[in-house]
Amino acid sequence: MRELARALGTGVASSSRIHDAFTKPRLPGWGLVEVLVAELAGRVPGGAPVEHEVKRFHDLWDAAAAEDSSGPATTLDAAIQAAVDSRNYAGAIRLGTQLLAASALAQDHPQNLQRRHQLADWRGHAGKAAEAAAAFADLVRDMTRVHGPDHPDTLDARHDAAYWSGEAGGAAEAAAAFADLVRDMTRVHGPDHPDTLAARHNAASWSGETGGAAEAAAAFADLVRDTIRVQGPDHPDTLDARGHLARWSGEAGGAAEAAAAFADLVQDMTRVQGPDHPDTLDALHDAAHWHGLTGDIEEAAALFTDLARDMARVHGHDHPDTLDARHYAAYWRGEAGGAAEAAAAFADLVRDTTRVHGPDHPDTLAARHNAAYWRGEAGGAAEAAAAFADLVQDMTRVQGPDDPDTLDARGHLARWRGEAGGAAEAAAALADLVRDTTRVHGPDHPDTLDARGRLAHWRGHAGDAAGAVVALTDLVQDRTRVQGTDHPDTLASQEALLTWRGRDYLRSPLTQPDAPA
């Protein structure tokens, strides 16, 4: 399906729409049938002329359309398909609900069950994952009753029910559901069936999302081996599984392994799919990301810079993927020592994301965050503080005062106010932040512990070295309990405690030399 979608060209028909044309009971539109027949007929060595095959299928399609029992629904079907093609899922849901309500078919008719499947899927694509999961749960129950538990449509509905439950926040639930589905798919279809392999893919992915990165990496290693055997090393599903294997190997602690694996994957995707294919560009993005996490910062900055250029050429300057690549290119440029360069690049990105997405879009707010941060790192502490003050106001309005990003921006605002000379002001702001992060995240959350460390730092710089010692003594105890004695944050807090103990000792009257007579 993916190969046909690529062959037809961007915007002609998605792989899911092509899949529906081959598998669903509803008669597909002639326009789609025509381009599919032409593409497939042209691939048959020594076959009939393409024009002949197109005419033959058009006659068949006319006969099928004349006998189509849907009657007046045909026009509504066309409107629904147009809504889906334009990604107007809300419109598709509205029209599809009308079509289902007007159906003269029995409630358990396969066509009505299929329409319910589509409606549930559209709800998920419309951003209503929880509603989609609930609708699929009901559909699975009815399909099991009508078709039986091992019917392909029942298994297909179970697949989508598990997926949308994961997208709705139930990663553990999705992982367990896909594990059960893999077992049943293997029994019904066999271990090498594409649907079984797809279920294994999702089971591994959701296992990783629950925190089992090592388990996900092991599962994808097995899946890559099997997809190579079944579908070949250059099949899109094999290449996709290799990408997930690399990602979860990195998440499990193997950043260097992930970087090397993605570099190899980029080479193979370039050979198989071409350098401008979206999957190739995505793999290049991941290769750059993991290079950065291995400490190869210069390479990460260079790769993201090249990627941003290629994305602009392939997708256009305003495409979200182009803007995303520019974001990371600027970030790693700053990490490589070019703070002023990063600040300038983020200032340009803020202007463009505001124009493309609007001032309140998460990507615009993230770009503003980084522009302010690197402005401070480049020596403009007062400018950074002013920019973060504006950002905190807008984040509070858009995302709410308790959003993690809002709380994080408040921490940066306090830091740059302190760097600009307002140590007491920074300490007061961090005291408020500690209170709020404790309420929102809990006392043992990393963000709460980090805010407490910053509070102690600026309390000391505001002249209260003894208060810093007391705060850091308590923090070291809590970090040791929560994170362990050897955690880098615990060790850093211990070092800060020793520093402020020394400063407090030097400031104590008992350590001052006697006044001259």
XYZ file of C-alpha atoms in Angstrom:
517
model
C 0.000 0.000 0.000
C 2.813 2.389 0.842
C 4.602 1.595 -2.418
C 1.459 2.371 -4.413
C 0.874 5.620 -2.502
C 4.429 6.733 -3.258
C 4.144 5.695 -6.919
C 0.930 7.668 -7.393
C 2.570 10.800 -6.013
C 2.038 13.125 -3.077
C -1.576 14.078 -2.418
C -3.180 11.544 -4.790
C -4.160 8.847 -2.309
C -2.901 7.819 1.119
C -1.866 4.232 1.829
C -4.872 3.839 4.149
C -7.258 4.978 1.422
C -5.671 2.506 -1.036
C -5.954 -0.214 1.599
C -9.660 0.562 2.019
C -10.169 0.336 -1.761
C -8.865 -3.236 -1.745
C -10.413 -4.490 1.471
C -13.618 -2.639 2.317
C -17.074 -3.614 1.029
C -17.907 -0.111 -0.175
C -17.333 0.577 -3.894
C -14.330 2.929 -4.205
C -14.580 6.019 -6.381
C -13.690 5.596 -10.040
C -10.922 8.173 -9.882
C -9.017 6.059 -7.355
C -9.701 2.823 -9.233
C -8.490 4.389 -12.484
C -5.088 5.460 -11.163
C -4.584 2.153 -9.328
C -5.413 0.105 -12.436
C -3.077 2.214 -14.555
C -0.228 1.889 -12.053
C -0.629 -1.865 -11.556
C -1.212 -2.671 -15.248
C 1.972 -0.820 -16.129
C 3.937 -3.140 -13.841
C 2.918 -6.386 -15.635
C 5.694 -7.470 -18.023
C 4.167 -8.201 -21.426
C 0.671 -7.493 -20.119
C -2.274 -5.903 -21.862
C -1.993 -2.218 -22.793
C -2.737 0.095 -19.890
C -5.524 1.842 -21.803
C -7.209 -1.515 -22.444
C -7.111 -2.465 -18.772
C -8.427 0.935 -17.683
C -11.391 0.619 -20.083
C -12.073 -2.957 -18.953
C -12.133 -1.949 -15.301
C -14.252 1.103 -16.062
C -16.916 -1.153 -17.591
C -16.778 -3.355 -14.488
C -17.003 -0.324 -12.230
C -20.027 1.036 -14.123
C -21.782 -2.301 -13.671
C -20.950 -2.393 -9.980
C -22.144 1.171 -9.489
C -25.439 0.398 -11.224
C -26.047 -2.482 -8.814
C -24.826 -0.611 -5.728
C -27.533 -0.948 -3.099
C -26.493 2.193 -1.245
C -28.756 4.335 -3.436
C -28.987 7.936 -2.186
C -26.090 7.380 0.185
C -23.648 7.436 -2.751
C -23.595 11.251 -2.815
C -23.090 11.394 0.942
C -20.300 8.824 0.659
C -18.551 11.079 -1.833
C -18.878 14.049 0.526
C -17.471 11.973 3.382
C -14.519 10.864 1.285
C -13.848 14.468 0.279
C -13.844 15.476 3.959
C -11.412 12.690 4.832
C -9.125 13.540 1.919
C -8.923 17.125 3.160
C -8.421 15.899 6.765
C -11.671 17.541 7.816
C -12.363 14.758 10.288
C -14.999 16.726 12.170
C -16.952 17.042 8.926
C -16.439 13.377 8.122
C -17.756 12.414 11.572
C -20.846 14.583 11.147
C -21.643 13.231 7.671
C -20.765 9.651 8.607
C -23.091 9.784 11.605
C -25.890 10.986 9.326
C -25.182 8.177 6.888
C -25.211 5.560 9.625
C -28.467 6.895 11.106
C -30.143 6.869 7.678
C -29.016 3.361 6.801
C -31.798 0.885 5.994
C -29.478 -2.003 6.761
C -29.672 -4.056 9.939
C -27.654 -2.773 12.877
C -25.274 -5.737 12.686
C -24.829 -5.585 8.916
C -21.109 -5.698 8.004
C -21.399 -2.383 6.165
C -22.764 -0.621 9.248
C -20.061 -2.174 11.414
C -17.483 -0.949 8.930
C -18.945 2.555 9.049
C -18.721 2.499 12.839
C -15.069 1.491 12.487
C -14.440 4.508 10.250
C -16.266 6.875 12.611
C -14.219 5.673 15.564
C -10.986 6.106 13.634
C -11.949 9.621 12.517
C -12.618 10.578 16.144
C -9.065 9.628 16.975
C -7.639 11.593 14.053
C -9.768 14.563 15.117
C -7.871 14.638 18.410
C -10.438 12.727 20.469
C -8.391 9.656 21.324
C -10.416 8.717 24.412
C -13.666 8.824 22.428
C -12.077 6.728 19.687
C -10.885 4.135 22.210
C -14.359 3.901 23.777
C -16.045 3.596 20.367
C -13.651 0.848 19.326
C -14.227 -1.017 22.598
C -17.967 -1.088 21.820
C -17.260 -2.116 18.232
C -15.008 -4.993 19.298
C -17.760 -6.317 21.531
C -20.319 -6.223 18.701
C -17.948 -7.629 16.074
C -17.055 -10.490 18.389
C -20.757 -11.261 18.779
C -21.539 -10.975 15.055
C -18.382 -12.308 13.375
C -16.655 -14.211 16.147
C -13.408 -13.415 17.962
C -11.112 -14.654 15.178
C -12.675 -12.784 12.256
C -10.207 -10.424 10.511
C -12.494 -7.424 11.095
C -12.726 -8.231 14.804
C -8.956 -8.490 15.089
C -8.568 -5.272 13.083
C -10.931 -3.447 15.456
C -8.988 -4.790 18.454
C -5.812 -3.401 16.900
C -7.307 0.086 16.599
C -8.906 -0.092 20.050
C -5.507 -0.818 21.579
C -3.794 1.917 19.572
C -6.235 4.679 20.520
C -6.272 3.631 24.170
C -2.521 4.190 24.138
C -2.887 7.563 22.415
C -5.430 8.502 25.099
C -2.769 8.038 27.776
C -3.157 4.348 28.541
C 0.258 3.129 27.397
C 0.285 0.152 29.771
C -3.241 -0.792 28.715
C -2.237 -0.572 25.037
C 0.889 -2.672 25.589
C -1.140 -5.410 27.311
C -3.854 -5.335 24.620
C -1.317 -5.620 21.813
C 0.449 -8.492 23.594
C -2.872 -10.370 23.672
C -3.523 -9.462 20.041
C -0.120 -10.784 18.952
C -0.951 -14.119 20.518
C -4.319 -14.329 18.742
C -2.984 -13.018 15.417
C -0.235 -15.644 15.502
C -2.805 -18.382 16.124
C -5.234 -17.178 13.437
C -2.951 -15.803 10.711
C 0.412 -17.315 11.539
C 3.597 -15.641 12.810
C 4.649 -14.208 9.437
C 1.368 -12.530 8.450
C 1.672 -8.725 7.949
C -1.044 -8.095 10.567
C 0.817 -10.230 13.103
C 4.043 -8.359 12.426
C 2.179 -5.029 12.721
C 0.723 -6.070 16.082
C 4.201 -7.057 17.294
C 5.451 -3.636 16.210
C 2.816 -1.868 18.287
C 3.258 -4.181 21.270
C 6.967 -3.325 21.338
C 6.361 0.416 20.900
C 3.836 0.690 23.718
C 6.021 -1.451 25.960
C 8.727 1.147 25.474
C 6.310 3.980 26.224
C 5.523 2.378 29.596
C 9.178 2.667 30.582
C 10.429 -0.655 29.266
C 12.986 0.720 26.798
C 15.266 -2.318 27.049
C 12.320 -4.676 26.524
C 11.161 -2.638 23.513
C 14.653 -2.730 22.007
C 14.832 -6.517 22.430
C 11.386 -6.956 20.880
C 12.288 -4.762 17.898
C 15.542 -6.676 17.419
C 13.473 -9.856 17.031
C 10.996 -8.063 14.764
C 13.738 -6.704 12.496
C 15.127 -10.203 12.087
C 11.703 -11.574 11.141
C 10.732 -8.741 8.785
C 14.041 -9.165 6.946
C 13.273 -12.879 6.540
C 9.649 -12.380 5.518
C 9.647 -9.096 3.610
C 13.289 -8.503 2.777
C 15.899 -6.034 4.054
C 14.703 -3.133 1.881
C 10.981 -3.366 2.642
C 9.533 -0.181 4.192
C 8.329 -2.112 7.243
C 11.822 -3.527 7.802
C 13.376 -0.074 7.562
C 10.707 1.314 9.905
C 11.361 -1.440 12.465
C 15.096 -0.706 12.291
C 14.345 2.919 13.149
C 12.353 1.903 16.211
C 15.076 -0.537 17.260
C 17.615 2.278 17.091
C 15.370 4.641 19.041
C 14.669 2.245 21.906
C 18.311 1.153 22.053
C 19.109 4.814 22.641
C 16.351 5.242 25.210
C 17.734 2.199 27.045
C 21.072 3.980 27.483
C 22.838 3.172 24.226
C 23.076 6.644 22.688
C 26.187 5.777 20.667
C 24.529 2.579 19.445
C 21.447 4.551 18.382
C 23.529 7.163 16.550
C 25.422 4.490 14.623
C 22.242 2.572 13.806
C 20.481 5.670 12.487
C 23.538 6.598 10.406
C 23.379 3.154 8.759
C 19.626 3.489 8.320
C 19.998 6.854 6.577
C 22.372 5.265 4.061
C 19.990 2.407 3.304
C 16.909 4.630 3.131
C 18.745 6.986 0.772
C 19.586 4.028 -1.468
C 16.097 2.481 -1.364
C 13.758 5.465 -1.111
C 15.911 8.391 -2.145
C 17.460 11.266 -0.165
C 14.291 13.379 -0.193
C 11.842 10.740 1.019
C 10.080 11.760 4.259
C 11.278 8.589 6.014
C 14.877 9.305 4.988
C 14.639 12.842 6.333
C 13.092 11.555 9.577
C 15.955 9.079 9.992
C 18.464 11.886 9.395
C 16.709 13.886 12.132
C 17.065 10.982 14.553
C 20.708 10.417 13.601
C 21.463 14.063 14.373
C 19.553 13.878 17.663
C 21.449 10.865 18.954
C 24.791 12.259 17.795
C 24.087 15.225 20.033
C 23.247 13.008 22.985
C 26.523 11.099 22.583
C 28.374 14.401 23.069
C 29.232 14.831 19.384
C 27.710 18.305 19.478
C 29.451 19.756 16.428
C 28.226 16.857 14.285
C 24.682 17.250 15.609
C 24.697 20.961 14.758
C 26.053 20.261 11.268
C 23.546 17.468 10.573
C 20.580 19.561 11.704
C 21.785 22.495 9.619
C 21.939 20.244 6.542
C 18.552 18.778 7.424
C 16.941 22.210 7.728
C 18.266 23.092 4.273
C 16.937 19.849 2.759
C 13.586 20.191 4.519
C 13.185 23.707 3.129
C 13.963 22.460 -0.369
C 11.630 19.445 -0.160
C 8.758 20.742 1.990
C 9.133 24.509 1.868
C 10.405 27.071 4.365
C 7.176 27.176 6.389
C 6.619 23.435 6.754
C 6.487 22.277 10.402
C 9.320 19.781 9.802
C 11.508 22.547 8.366
C 10.840 24.786 11.360
C 11.522 21.852 13.705
C 14.886 21.144 12.058
C 15.803 24.838 12.340
C 14.930 24.693 16.057
C 17.340 21.830 16.697
C 20.048 23.294 14.465
C 19.956 26.484 16.545
C 19.915 24.551 19.832
C 22.952 22.409 19.047
C 24.747 25.445 17.631
C 24.355 27.020 21.055
C 25.494 23.866 22.829
C 28.584 23.839 20.607
C 29.586 27.234 21.997
C 27.796 29.592 19.658
C 25.387 31.178 22.142
C 25.075 34.461 20.239
C 24.550 32.595 16.963
C 21.883 30.418 18.589
C 20.118 33.471 20.044
C 19.988 35.102 16.613
C 18.740 31.903 14.950
C 15.992 31.494 17.542
C 14.969 35.142 17.157
C 14.447 34.466 13.423
C 12.576 31.262 14.241
C 10.255 33.090 16.658
C 9.333 35.498 13.883
C 8.583 32.679 11.418
C 6.705 30.385 13.821
C 4.583 33.315 14.944
C 3.696 34.017 11.312
C 3.041 30.343 10.453
C 1.484 28.971 13.659
C 0.411 32.065 15.564
C 1.780 33.641 18.781
C 0.180 31.121 21.164
C 1.230 27.908 19.427
C 3.415 25.566 21.550
C 6.207 25.687 18.951
C 6.195 29.494 19.034
C 6.365 29.512 22.835
C 9.195 26.948 22.756
C 11.149 29.060 20.275
C 10.668 32.131 22.488
C 11.931 30.114 25.473
C 15.120 29.178 23.641
C 15.634 32.657 22.212
C 15.507 34.080 25.741
C 17.761 31.354 27.164
C 20.526 31.739 24.584
C 20.305 35.527 24.822
C 21.179 35.121 28.485
C 23.970 32.625 27.732
C 25.395 35.127 25.247
C 25.784 37.693 28.049
C 22.427 39.428 27.970
C 21.103 38.442 31.408
C 18.809 41.468 31.756
C 17.400 40.943 28.249
C 16.834 37.259 29.009
C 15.022 38.122 32.247
C 12.744 40.567 30.432
C 11.994 38.029 27.701
C 11.203 35.296 30.242
C 8.948 37.673 32.177
C 6.861 38.198 29.023
C 6.944 34.477 28.243
C 5.722 33.492 31.712
C 2.749 35.842 31.339
C 1.798 34.348 27.971
C 2.340 30.747 29.058
C 0.207 31.314 32.135
C -2.559 32.683 29.919
C -2.290 29.988 27.235
C -1.272 26.838 29.131
C -2.187 27.672 32.716
C -0.079 28.458 35.796
C 0.494 24.809 36.700
C 1.650 23.611 33.279
C 5.184 22.098 33.489
C 6.430 24.453 30.762
C 5.077 27.472 32.647
C 6.786 26.346 35.850
C 10.022 25.723 33.938
C 9.913 29.218 32.421
C 9.457 30.670 35.917
C 12.638 28.898 37.007
C 14.557 30.432 34.109
C 13.087 33.857 34.849
C 14.361 33.623 38.431
C 17.804 32.510 37.269
C 18.328 35.368 34.820
C 17.017 37.932 37.306
C 19.667 36.666 39.674
C 22.352 36.734 36.962
C 21.325 40.325 36.188
C 22.088 41.323 39.787
C 18.819 40.615 41.550
C 19.853 37.737 43.812
C 17.241 38.521 46.484
C 14.547 38.837 43.828
C 15.588 35.467 42.367
C 15.464 33.820 45.803
C 11.956 35.167 46.466
C 10.734 33.963 43.068
C 12.220 30.510 43.634
C 10.626 30.236 47.073
C 7.251 30.681 45.362
C 8.246 28.187 42.651
C 9.234 25.538 45.199
C 5.829 25.884 46.814
C 4.028 25.500 43.483
C 6.124 22.611 42.133
C 5.639 20.769 45.427
C 1.873 21.212 45.072
C 1.785 20.261 41.370
C 4.463 17.554 41.119
C 4.999 16.449 44.704
C 7.971 16.947 47.051
C 10.157 14.220 45.499
C 9.743 15.189 41.836
C 13.028 16.096 40.051
C 11.685 19.556 39.178
C 10.837 20.233 42.835
C 14.275 19.105 43.987
C 15.922 21.199 41.274
C 13.949 24.300 42.304
C 15.051 23.781 45.901
C 18.698 23.648 44.767
C 18.298 26.900 42.822
C 16.610 28.526 45.824
C 19.538 27.612 48.076
C 21.993 28.956 45.483
C 20.376 32.384 45.200
C 19.659 32.592 48.921
C 23.372 32.248 49.464
C 24.215 34.841 46.815
C 21.702 37.205 48.411
C 23.843 37.151 51.565
C 22.222 34.324 53.519
C 24.996 31.719 53.441
C 23.693 30.074 56.620
C 20.238 29.712 55.053
C 21.839 28.137 51.979
C 23.634 25.609 54.205
C 20.413 24.644 55.985
C 18.508 24.303 52.697
C 21.249 22.246 51.028
C 21.627 19.973 54.063
C 17.946 19.053 53.800
C 18.202 18.754 49.998
C 21.146 16.351 50.149
C 19.202 14.128 52.544
C 16.155 14.087 50.268
C 18.152 13.540 47.081
C 19.991 10.651 48.720
C 16.673 9.097 49.724
C 14.993 9.647 46.341
C 17.827 9.439 43.812
C 20.578 7.580 45.635
C 24.017 8.539 46.923
C 25.766 8.265 43.538
C 23.261 10.206 41.436
C 24.892 13.207 39.691
C 22.327 15.588 41.211
C 23.015 14.242 44.712
C 26.755 14.694 44.222
C 26.257 18.213 42.846
C 24.145 19.179 45.872
C 26.807 17.771 48.204
C 29.468 19.861 46.467
C 27.304 22.984 46.734
C 26.758 22.272 50.431
C 30.523 22.083 51.040
C 30.986 25.366 49.157
C 28.388 27.259 51.161
C 29.562 25.732 54.443
C 32.996 27.168 53.678
C 31.550 30.590 52.886
C 29.382 30.528 56.011
C 32.423 29.624 58.122
C 34.433 32.500 56.673
C 31.598 34.918 57.436
C 31.157 33.729 61.034
C 32.302 36.305 63.673
C 34.157 33.528 65.496
C 36.511 33.134 62.521
C 37.344 36.819 62.072
C 40.782 38.100 63.272
C 40.841 40.193 66.427
C 40.285 43.878 65.849
C 43.424 45.983 66.213
C 43.928 47.576 69.584
